[in-house]
């Protein structure tokens, strides 16, 4: 029998293993919500007081070690840390906080997550970018105990270790976080000079952090997780021609920078319909695409596997997150997981995970059914 690390590495090299590897809670985009985690723990008899957030704004958390063991999870996420001089403070009067990028968030009553309420560069021009107090990517607090932690995980567990970069190393997405999405899309239409200027700033920031992180722990990693949403339900988020002209050059530089410094695979996350972007991502060296939102336009698992399965790996596609998982029966969940796995597993190149975060309203029974079914039908 293969170890988890061997299993993941084998399928990411487009080879069949003993079974399909499983992921839960490893990345920002394959985790489950705090409320779902509590229900899963209760179902499995796991007591847990403190939860480690993968994303505080989304309220998603890492799975408890006992849960990882019971569900036979093969991957483990290495999360980045904020700068040492940053102090997180939750304002309990209005349930808001400010992150180290000076982005303001608030959780509305009855909401399950924190949403943007203020963007620090919402009126910025190019000259303002030099005045903005960029967080220090090399602050010592980010890397305190980092190598020791990752080395211990590598030597004392057999998980495939996945590095989560700060803010997913986003380019276009992070512009939206900093400026607000209205300004982002307006600038994409009429102010390319600003988009290029802020993209260059972000690229340099990400490269500085990645350089240091890989110097410390690159030898222990199976994947490095990077994100930038390019798709929506109905198709591309922006015109692919504009993407290739405006954003792709920065993605190319970022991916090339990573590839030149590590043998770890690049796991790239983009929600929605990214079918039209897959040739670009493959060309730039992306090894793995996530989350396989197969309910979006052109994202049929059959077509993805047929047209791209020999050139890129798939990570996700667990069960229709918009229909069957939240609203279907347990038996429908079981049938859908079996269907998806049988399409995506042949020849390797597939890691099973949810389609983005599992949200409140999805029962613990359904979560457990997903993973039990994946184990039952994931064998080669």
PDB file of C-alpha atoms in Angstrom, residues 22 40 58 68 107 121-122 181 364 378:
ATOM      1  CA  UNK A  22      -8.582  12.588  -0.702  1.00  0.00           C
ATOM      2  CA  UNK A  40     -18.944  16.374  11.511  1.00  0.00           C
ATOM      3  CA  UNK A  58     -15.068  32.626   4.966  1.00  0.00           C
ATOM      4  CA  UNK A  68      -8.384  13.376   8.873  1.00  0.00           C
ATOM      5  CA  UNK A 107     -20.363  39.796   9.237  1.00  0.00           C
ATOM      6  CA  UNK A 121      -7.502  51.715  -2.674  1.00  0.00           C
ATOM      7  CA  UNK A 122     -11.050  52.380  -3.833  1.00  0.00           C
ATOM      8  CA  UNK A 181     -14.751  45.146  -7.796  1.00  0.00           C
ATOM      9  CA  UNK A 364     -22.571  15.906   8.462  1.00  0.00           C
ATOM     10  CA  UNK A 378     -11.797   5.374  -5.732  1.00  0.00           C
TER      11      UNK A 378
END
